Short mmCIF file of C-alpha atoms in Angstrom, two decimals:
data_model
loop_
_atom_site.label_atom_id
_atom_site.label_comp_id
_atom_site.label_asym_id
_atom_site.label_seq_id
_atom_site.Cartn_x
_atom_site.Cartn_y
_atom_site.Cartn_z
CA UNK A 1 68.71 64.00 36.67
CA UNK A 2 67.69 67.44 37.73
CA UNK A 3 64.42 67.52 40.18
CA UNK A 4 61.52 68.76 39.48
CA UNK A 5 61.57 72.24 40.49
CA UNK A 6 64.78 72.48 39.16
CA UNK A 7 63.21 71.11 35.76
CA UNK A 8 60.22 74.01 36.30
CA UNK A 9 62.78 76.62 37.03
CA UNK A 10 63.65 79.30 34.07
CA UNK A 11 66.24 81.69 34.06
CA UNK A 12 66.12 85.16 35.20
CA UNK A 13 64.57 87.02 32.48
CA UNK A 14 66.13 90.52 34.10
CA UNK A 15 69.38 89.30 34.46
CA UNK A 16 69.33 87.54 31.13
CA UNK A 17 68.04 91.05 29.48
CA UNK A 18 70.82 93.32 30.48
CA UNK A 19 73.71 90.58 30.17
CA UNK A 20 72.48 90.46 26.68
CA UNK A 21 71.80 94.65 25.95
CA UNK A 22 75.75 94.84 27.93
CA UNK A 23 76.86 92.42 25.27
CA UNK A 24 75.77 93.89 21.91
CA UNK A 25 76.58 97.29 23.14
CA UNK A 26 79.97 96.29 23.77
CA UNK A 27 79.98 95.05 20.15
CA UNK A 28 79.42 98.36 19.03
CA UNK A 29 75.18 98.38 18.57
CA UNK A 30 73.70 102.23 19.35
CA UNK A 31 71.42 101.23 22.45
CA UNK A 32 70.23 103.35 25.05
CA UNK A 33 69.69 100.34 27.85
CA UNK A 34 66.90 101.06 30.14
CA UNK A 35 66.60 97.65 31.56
CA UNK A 36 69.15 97.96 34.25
CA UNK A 37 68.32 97.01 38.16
CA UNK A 38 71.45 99.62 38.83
CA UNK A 39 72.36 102.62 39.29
CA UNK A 40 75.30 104.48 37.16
CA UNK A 41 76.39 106.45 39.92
CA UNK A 42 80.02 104.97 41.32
CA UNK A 43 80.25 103.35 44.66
CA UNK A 44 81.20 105.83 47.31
CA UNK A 45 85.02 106.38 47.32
CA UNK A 46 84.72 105.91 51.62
CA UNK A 47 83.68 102.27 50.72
CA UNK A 48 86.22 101.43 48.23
CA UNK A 49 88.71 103.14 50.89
CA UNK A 50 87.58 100.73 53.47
CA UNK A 51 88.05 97.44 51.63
CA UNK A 52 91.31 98.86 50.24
CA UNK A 53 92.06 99.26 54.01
CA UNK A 54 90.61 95.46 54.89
CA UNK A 55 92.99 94.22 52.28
CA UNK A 56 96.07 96.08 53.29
CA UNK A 57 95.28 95.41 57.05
CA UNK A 58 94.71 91.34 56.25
CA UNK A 59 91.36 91.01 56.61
CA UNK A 60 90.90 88.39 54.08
CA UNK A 61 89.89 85.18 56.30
CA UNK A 62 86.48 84.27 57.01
CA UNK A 63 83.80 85.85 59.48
CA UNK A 64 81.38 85.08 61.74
CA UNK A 65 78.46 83.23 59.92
CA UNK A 66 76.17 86.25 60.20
CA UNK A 67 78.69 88.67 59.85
CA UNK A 68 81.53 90.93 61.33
CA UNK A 69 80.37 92.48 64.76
CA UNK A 70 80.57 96.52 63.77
CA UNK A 71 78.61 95.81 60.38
CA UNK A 72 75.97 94.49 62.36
CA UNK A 73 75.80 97.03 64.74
CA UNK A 74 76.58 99.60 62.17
CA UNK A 75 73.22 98.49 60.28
CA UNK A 76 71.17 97.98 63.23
CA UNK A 77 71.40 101.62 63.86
CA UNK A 78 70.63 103.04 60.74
CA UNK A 79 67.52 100.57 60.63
CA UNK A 80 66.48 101.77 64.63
CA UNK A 81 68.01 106.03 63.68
CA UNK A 82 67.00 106.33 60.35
CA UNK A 83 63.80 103.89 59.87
CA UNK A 84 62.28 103.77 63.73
CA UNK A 85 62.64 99.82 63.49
CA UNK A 86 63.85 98.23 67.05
CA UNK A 87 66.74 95.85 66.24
CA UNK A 88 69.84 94.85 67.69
CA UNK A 89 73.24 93.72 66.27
CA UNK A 90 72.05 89.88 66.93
CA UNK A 91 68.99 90.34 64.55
CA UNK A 92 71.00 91.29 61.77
CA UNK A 93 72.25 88.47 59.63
CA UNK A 94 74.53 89.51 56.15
CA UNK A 95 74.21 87.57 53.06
CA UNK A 96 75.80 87.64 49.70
CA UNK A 97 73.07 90.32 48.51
CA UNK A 98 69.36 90.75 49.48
CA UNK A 99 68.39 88.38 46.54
CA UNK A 100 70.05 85.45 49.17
CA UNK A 101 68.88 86.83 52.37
CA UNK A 102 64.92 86.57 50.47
CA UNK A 103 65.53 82.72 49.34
CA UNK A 104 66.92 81.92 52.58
CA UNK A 105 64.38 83.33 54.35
CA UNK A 106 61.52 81.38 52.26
CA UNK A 107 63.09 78.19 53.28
CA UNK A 108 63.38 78.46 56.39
CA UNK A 109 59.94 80.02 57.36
CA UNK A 110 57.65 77.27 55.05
CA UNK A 111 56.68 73.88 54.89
CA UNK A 112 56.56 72.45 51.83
CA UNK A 113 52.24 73.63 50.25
CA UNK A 114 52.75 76.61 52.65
CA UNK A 115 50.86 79.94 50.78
CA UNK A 116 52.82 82.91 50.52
CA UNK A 117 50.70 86.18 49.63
CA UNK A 118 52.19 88.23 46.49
CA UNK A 119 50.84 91.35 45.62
CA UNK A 120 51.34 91.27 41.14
CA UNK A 121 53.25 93.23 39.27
CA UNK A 122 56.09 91.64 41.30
CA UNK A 123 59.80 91.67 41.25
CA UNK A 124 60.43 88.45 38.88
CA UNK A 125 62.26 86.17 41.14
CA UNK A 126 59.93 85.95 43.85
CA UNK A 127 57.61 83.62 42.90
CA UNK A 128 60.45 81.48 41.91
CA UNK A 129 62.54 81.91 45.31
CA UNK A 130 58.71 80.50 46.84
CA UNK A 131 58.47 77.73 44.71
CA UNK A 132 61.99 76.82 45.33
CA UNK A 133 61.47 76.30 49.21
CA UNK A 134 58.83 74.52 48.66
CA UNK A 135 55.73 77.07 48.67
CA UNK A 136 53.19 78.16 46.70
CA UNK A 137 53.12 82.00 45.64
CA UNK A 138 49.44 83.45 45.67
CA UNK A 139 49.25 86.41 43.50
CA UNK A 140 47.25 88.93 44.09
CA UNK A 141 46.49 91.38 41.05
CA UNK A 142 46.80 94.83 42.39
CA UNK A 143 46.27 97.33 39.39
CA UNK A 144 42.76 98.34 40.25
CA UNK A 145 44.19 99.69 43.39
CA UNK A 146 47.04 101.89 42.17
CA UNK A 147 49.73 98.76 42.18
CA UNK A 148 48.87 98.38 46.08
CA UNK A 149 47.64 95.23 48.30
CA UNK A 150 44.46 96.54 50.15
CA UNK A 151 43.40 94.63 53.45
CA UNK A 152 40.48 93.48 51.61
CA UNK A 153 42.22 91.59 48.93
CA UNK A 154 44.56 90.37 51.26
CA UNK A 155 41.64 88.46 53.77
CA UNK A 156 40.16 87.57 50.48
CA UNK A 157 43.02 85.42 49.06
CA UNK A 158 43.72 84.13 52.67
CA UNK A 159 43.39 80.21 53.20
CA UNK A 160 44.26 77.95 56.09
CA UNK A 161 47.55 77.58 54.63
CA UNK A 162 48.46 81.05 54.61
CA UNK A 163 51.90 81.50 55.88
CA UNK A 164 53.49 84.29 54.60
CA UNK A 165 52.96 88.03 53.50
CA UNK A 166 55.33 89.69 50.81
CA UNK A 167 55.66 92.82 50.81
CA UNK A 168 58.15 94.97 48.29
CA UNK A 169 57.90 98.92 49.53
CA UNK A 170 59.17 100.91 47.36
CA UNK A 171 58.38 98.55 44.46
CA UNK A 172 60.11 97.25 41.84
CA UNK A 173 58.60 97.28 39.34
CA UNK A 174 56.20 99.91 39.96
CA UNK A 175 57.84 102.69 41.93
CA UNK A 176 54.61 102.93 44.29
CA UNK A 177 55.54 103.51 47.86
CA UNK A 178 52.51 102.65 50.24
CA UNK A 179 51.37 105.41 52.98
CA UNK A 180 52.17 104.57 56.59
CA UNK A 181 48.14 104.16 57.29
CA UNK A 182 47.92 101.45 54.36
CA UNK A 183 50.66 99.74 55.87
CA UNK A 184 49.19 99.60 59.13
CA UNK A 185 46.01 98.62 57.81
CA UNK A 186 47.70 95.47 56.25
CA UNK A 187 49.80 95.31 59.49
CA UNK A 188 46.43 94.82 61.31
CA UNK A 189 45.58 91.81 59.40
CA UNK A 190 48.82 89.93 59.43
CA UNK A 191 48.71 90.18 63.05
CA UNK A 192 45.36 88.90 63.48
CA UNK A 193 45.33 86.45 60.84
CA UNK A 194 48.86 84.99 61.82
CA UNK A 195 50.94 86.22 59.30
CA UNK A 196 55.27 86.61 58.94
CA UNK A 197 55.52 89.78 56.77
CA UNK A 198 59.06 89.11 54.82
CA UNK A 199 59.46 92.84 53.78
CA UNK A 200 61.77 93.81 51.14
CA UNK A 201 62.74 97.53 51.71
CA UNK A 202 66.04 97.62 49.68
CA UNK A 203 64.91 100.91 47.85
CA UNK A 204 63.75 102.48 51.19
CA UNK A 205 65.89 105.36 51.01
CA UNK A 206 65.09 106.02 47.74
CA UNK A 207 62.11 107.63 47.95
CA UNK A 208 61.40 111.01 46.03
CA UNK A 209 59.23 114.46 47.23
CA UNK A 210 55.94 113.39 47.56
CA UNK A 211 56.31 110.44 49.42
CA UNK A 212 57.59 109.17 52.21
CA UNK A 213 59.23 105.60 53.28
CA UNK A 214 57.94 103.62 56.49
CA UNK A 215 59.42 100.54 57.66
CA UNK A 216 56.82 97.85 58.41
CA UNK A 217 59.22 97.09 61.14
CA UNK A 218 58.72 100.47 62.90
CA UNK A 219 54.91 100.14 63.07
CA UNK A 220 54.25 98.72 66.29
CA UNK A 221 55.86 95.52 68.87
CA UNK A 222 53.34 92.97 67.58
CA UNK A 223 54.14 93.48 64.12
CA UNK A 224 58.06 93.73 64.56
CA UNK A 225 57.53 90.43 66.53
CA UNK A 226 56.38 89.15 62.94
CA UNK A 227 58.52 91.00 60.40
CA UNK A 228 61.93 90.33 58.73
CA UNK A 229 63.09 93.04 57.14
CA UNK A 230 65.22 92.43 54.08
CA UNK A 231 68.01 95.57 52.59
CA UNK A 232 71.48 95.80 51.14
CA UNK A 233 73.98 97.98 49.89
CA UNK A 234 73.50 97.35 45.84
CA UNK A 235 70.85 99.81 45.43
CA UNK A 236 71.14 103.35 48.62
CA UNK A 237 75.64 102.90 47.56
CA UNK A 238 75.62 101.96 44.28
CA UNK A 239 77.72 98.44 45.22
CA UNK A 240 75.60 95.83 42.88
CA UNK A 241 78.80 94.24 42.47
CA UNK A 242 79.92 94.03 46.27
CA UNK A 243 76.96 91.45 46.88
CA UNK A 244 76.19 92.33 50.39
CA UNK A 245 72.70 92.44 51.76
CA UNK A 246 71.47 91.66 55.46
CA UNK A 247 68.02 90.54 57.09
CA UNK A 248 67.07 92.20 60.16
CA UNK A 249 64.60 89.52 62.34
CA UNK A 250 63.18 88.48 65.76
CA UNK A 251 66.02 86.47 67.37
CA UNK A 252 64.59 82.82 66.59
CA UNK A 253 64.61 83.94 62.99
CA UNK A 254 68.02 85.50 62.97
CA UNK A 255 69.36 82.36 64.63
CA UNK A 256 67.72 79.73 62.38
CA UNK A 257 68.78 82.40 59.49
CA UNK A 258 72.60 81.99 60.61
CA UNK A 259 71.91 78.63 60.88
CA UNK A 260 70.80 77.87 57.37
CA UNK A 261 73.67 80.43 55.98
CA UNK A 262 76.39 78.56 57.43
CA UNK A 263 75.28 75.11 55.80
CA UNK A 264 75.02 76.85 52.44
CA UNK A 265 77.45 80.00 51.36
CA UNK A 266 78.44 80.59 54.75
CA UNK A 267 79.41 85.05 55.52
CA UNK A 268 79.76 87.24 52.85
CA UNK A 269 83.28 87.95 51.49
CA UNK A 270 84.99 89.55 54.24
CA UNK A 271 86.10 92.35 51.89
CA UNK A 272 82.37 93.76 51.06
CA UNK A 273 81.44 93.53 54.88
CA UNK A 274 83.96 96.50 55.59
CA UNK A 275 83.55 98.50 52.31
CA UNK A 276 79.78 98.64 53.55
CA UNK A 277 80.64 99.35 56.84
CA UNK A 278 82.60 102.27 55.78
CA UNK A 279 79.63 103.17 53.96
CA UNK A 280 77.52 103.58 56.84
CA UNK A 281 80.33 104.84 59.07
CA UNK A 282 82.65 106.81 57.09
CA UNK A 283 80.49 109.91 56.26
CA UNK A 284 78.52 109.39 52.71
CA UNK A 285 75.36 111.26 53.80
CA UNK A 286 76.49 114.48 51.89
CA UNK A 287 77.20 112.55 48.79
CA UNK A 288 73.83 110.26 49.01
CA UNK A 289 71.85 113.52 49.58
CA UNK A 290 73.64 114.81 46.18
CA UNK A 291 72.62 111.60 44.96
CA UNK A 292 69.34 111.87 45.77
CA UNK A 293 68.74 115.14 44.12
CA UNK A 294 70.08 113.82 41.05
CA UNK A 295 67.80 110.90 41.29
CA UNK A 296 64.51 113.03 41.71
CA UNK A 297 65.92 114.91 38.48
CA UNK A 298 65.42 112.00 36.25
CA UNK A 299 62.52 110.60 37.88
CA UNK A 300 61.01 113.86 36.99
CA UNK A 301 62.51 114.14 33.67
CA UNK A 302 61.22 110.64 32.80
CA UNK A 303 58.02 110.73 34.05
CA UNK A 304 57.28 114.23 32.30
CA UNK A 305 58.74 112.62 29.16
CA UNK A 306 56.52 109.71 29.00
CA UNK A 307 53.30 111.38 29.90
CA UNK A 308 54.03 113.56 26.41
CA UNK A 309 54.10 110.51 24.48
CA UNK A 310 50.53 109.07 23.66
CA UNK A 311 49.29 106.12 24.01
CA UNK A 312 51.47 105.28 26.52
CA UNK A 313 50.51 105.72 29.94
CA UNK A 314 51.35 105.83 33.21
CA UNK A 315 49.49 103.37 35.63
CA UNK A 316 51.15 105.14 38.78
CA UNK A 317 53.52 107.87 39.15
CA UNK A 318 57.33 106.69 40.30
CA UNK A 319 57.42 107.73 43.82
CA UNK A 320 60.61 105.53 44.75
CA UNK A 321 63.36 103.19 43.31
CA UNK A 322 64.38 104.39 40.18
CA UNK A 323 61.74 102.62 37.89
CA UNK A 324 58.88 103.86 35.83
CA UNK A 325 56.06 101.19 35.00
CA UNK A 326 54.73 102.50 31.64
CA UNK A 327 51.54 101.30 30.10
CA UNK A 328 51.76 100.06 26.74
CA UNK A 329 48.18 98.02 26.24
CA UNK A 330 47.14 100.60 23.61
CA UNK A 331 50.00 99.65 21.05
CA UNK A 332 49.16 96.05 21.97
CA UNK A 333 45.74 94.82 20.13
CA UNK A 334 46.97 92.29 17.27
CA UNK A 335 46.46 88.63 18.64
CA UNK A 336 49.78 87.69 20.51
CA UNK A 337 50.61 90.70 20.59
CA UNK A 338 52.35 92.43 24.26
CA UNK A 339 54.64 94.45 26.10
CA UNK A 340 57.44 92.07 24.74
CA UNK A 341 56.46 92.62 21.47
CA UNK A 342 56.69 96.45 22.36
CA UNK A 343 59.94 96.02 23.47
CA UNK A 344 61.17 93.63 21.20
CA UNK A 345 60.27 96.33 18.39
CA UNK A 346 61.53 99.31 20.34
CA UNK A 347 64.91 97.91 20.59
CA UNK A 348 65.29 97.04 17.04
CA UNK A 349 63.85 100.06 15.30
CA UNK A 350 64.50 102.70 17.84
CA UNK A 351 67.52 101.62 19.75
CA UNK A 352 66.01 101.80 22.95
CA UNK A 353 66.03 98.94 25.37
CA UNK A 354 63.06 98.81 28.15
CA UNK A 355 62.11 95.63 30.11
CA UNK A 356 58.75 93.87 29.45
CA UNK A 357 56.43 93.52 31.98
CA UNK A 358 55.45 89.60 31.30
CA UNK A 359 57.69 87.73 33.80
CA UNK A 360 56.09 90.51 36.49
CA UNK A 361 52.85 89.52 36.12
CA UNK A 362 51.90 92.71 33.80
CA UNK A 363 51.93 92.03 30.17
CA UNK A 364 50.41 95.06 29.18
CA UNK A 365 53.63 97.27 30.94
CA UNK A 366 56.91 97.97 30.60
CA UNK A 367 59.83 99.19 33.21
CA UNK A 368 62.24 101.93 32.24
CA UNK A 369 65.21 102.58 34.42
CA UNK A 370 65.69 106.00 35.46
CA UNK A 371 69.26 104.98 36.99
CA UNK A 372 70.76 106.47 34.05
CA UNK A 373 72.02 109.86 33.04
CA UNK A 374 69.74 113.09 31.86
CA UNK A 375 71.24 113.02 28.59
CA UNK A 376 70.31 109.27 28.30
CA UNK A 377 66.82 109.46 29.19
CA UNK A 378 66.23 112.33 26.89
CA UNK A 379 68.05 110.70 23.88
CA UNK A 380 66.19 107.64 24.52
CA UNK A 381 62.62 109.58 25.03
CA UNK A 382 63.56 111.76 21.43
CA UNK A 383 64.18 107.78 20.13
CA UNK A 384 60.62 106.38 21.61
CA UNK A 385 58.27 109.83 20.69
CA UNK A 386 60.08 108.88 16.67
CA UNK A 387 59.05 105.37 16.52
CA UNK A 388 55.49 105.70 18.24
CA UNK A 389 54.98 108.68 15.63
CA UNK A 390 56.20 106.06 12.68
CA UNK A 391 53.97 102.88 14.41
CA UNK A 392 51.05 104.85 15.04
CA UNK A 393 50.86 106.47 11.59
CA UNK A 394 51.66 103.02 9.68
CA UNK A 395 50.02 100.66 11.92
CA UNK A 396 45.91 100.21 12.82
CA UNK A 397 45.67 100.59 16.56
CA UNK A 398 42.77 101.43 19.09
CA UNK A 399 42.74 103.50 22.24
CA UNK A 400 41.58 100.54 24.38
CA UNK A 401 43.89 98.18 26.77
CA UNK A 402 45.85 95.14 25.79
CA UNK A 403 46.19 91.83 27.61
CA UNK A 404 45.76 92.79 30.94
CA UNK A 405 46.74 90.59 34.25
CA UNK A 406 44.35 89.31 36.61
#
């Protein structure tokens, strides 16, 4: 009955992790969940205030396909003030979430064999939102190179069917944010190769001292001409729940993206598109900047924490987003042994739930959240430092690497 890609398609392991962590924790089990692709902070009260307002004022019918006018307007400024990327209000197209706005965009810039260039680790669902329209993801294993593409890997893995570059700045699951001069340098060779660069930027303005965010859209008019810039509201406003997202294109794209969205799940609810309007309208730039502090905090806190507990390691500092990408190869030697064995015994005998790094192409890593609270991270750091003192004492290990990808 079902096709084949449907057949070949598995469930997302992420989602799938936290639904079940949410669920036993509810049932009373002492977890410290670490898996989380959100933020704890509450969306901002001027958002809730403006889809209170939609309600009251009737605003409950559909929109325009790609979305009410002032939201589009609203986010083309903050992309052209805040970012330096040149778009209008009819480049922006809002989806139900970014997650949409990426598949969409997949199917509607690739024929069916089409090669879309993936730097690995990798968010989890993006080889699967390839495959899905018909592609073929080509990973490229980035962590001799500090979790980053280089231009040389990236001519190397070119072919004539090369459609496509991915790019996911800040990352998930790393944290690595890439230097404007390495993006240009990979901007140089989409442009001369013949490249679209689908850019996913929706921690962009979650970037922490140290580093700085660049738009790929803001590096030039030739690459622009080739970019599609992907954000939402989930991660910057804390509104995972509002599903709300937008891709910012040249027009042709835009259009055929409007197109394509109003054969399938046509706007976004009408509701979300004016809480996130009030979001970027209403004044929250105090309260993200209080936010953002905060963040840094634990980013600091966690990242301190895990470099005090040997053997684990980590690959690359968090310099955005809110995750740490912690190397766990040295606890991972027995045959069949990997990161979801690590966190499979973690969670059982410590009470401390991390995500494994397998379905990101990096079974030798995990990914702790930092989008929790201080008192969190250092219960669940106290809880990890215990059982690596009880494994490492009871169990034979060695100081060399685990499965590594490649």
């Amino acid at each position: 009955m079902l096709s084949s890609r449907a057949r070949s398609l598995p469930a997302s392991s992420t989602a799938a992790l936290d639904a079940e962590i949410k669920a036993r924790i509810a049932a009373g089990a002492d977890i410290i969940n670490l898996t989380g692709g959100e933020l704890d902070f509450p969306t901002p009260a001027q958002a809730a205030d403006g889809a209170r307002r939609a309600i009251t004022e009737g605003r409950t019918r559909y929109t325009p396909v790609a979305g009410i006018g002032p939201l589009r307007e609203a986010i083309a400024r903050r992309l052209t003030g805040h970012w330096g990327c040149p778009y209008d209000a009819s480049q922006i197209v809002t989806t139900n979430g970014a997650k949409q706005a990426l598949a969409q965009v997949f199917t509607l810039l690739c024929e069916p064999g089409d090669e879309v260039i993936l730097p690995a680790p990798y968010w989890v669902s993006f080889p699967h939102m390839i495959r899905l329209a018909g592609a073929v993801p080509v990973t490229v294993p980035t962590a001799a190179t500090g979790f980053k593409l280089t231009p040389e890997a990236l001519v190397a893995h070119l072919t004539p069917r090369s459609r496509v570059l991915l790019l996911n700045n800040p990352s998930n699951p790393t944290g690595v944010v890439y230097e404007r001069s390495e993006l240009l340098a990979l901007a140089r060779e989409a442009v001369e190769h013949g490249l679209t660069v689908v850019t996913d930027e929706i921690y962009g303005d979650l970037v922490h001292e140290g580093a700085s965010f660049t738009a790929v859209a803001s590096l030039g008019p030739d690459i622009a001409g080739r970019t599609v810039t992907v954000g939402g509201f989930s991660k910057t406003y804390a509104m995972t729940g509002w599903r709300i997202g937008f891709a910012a294109a040249p027009s042709p794209v835009a259009a055929a993206l409007t197109a394509v969205q109003g054969h399938t799940s046509s706007a976004p609810s009408s509701i979300s598109q004016y809480a996130a309007l009030a979001a970027l309208t209403d004044g929250t730039e105090a309260e993200l900047e209080r936010r953002a502090a905060e963040l840094s905090t634990r980013r600091t806190l966690l990242r301190d924490g895990i470099r005090a507990l040997p053997p684990l390691r980590l690959t690359a500092p968090p310099q955005g987003g809110f995750f740490a990408f912690v190397d766990v190869g040295a606890l991972c030697t027995r045959p069949g042994e990997d990161a979801g064995t690590f966190a499979r015994d973690l969670l059982e005998h410590a009470g401390v739930a991390v995500m494994p790094g397998n379905d990101f192409a990096a079974p030798d890593h995990v990914r702790l959240s930092y989008g929790v609270g201080t008192d969190d991270i250092v219960r669940a750091l106290d809880r990890i430092g215990s059982y690596l003192k009880t494994t490492v004492k009871t169990t034979p290990r060695t100081t060399g690497t685990g499965a590594h990808h490649g």
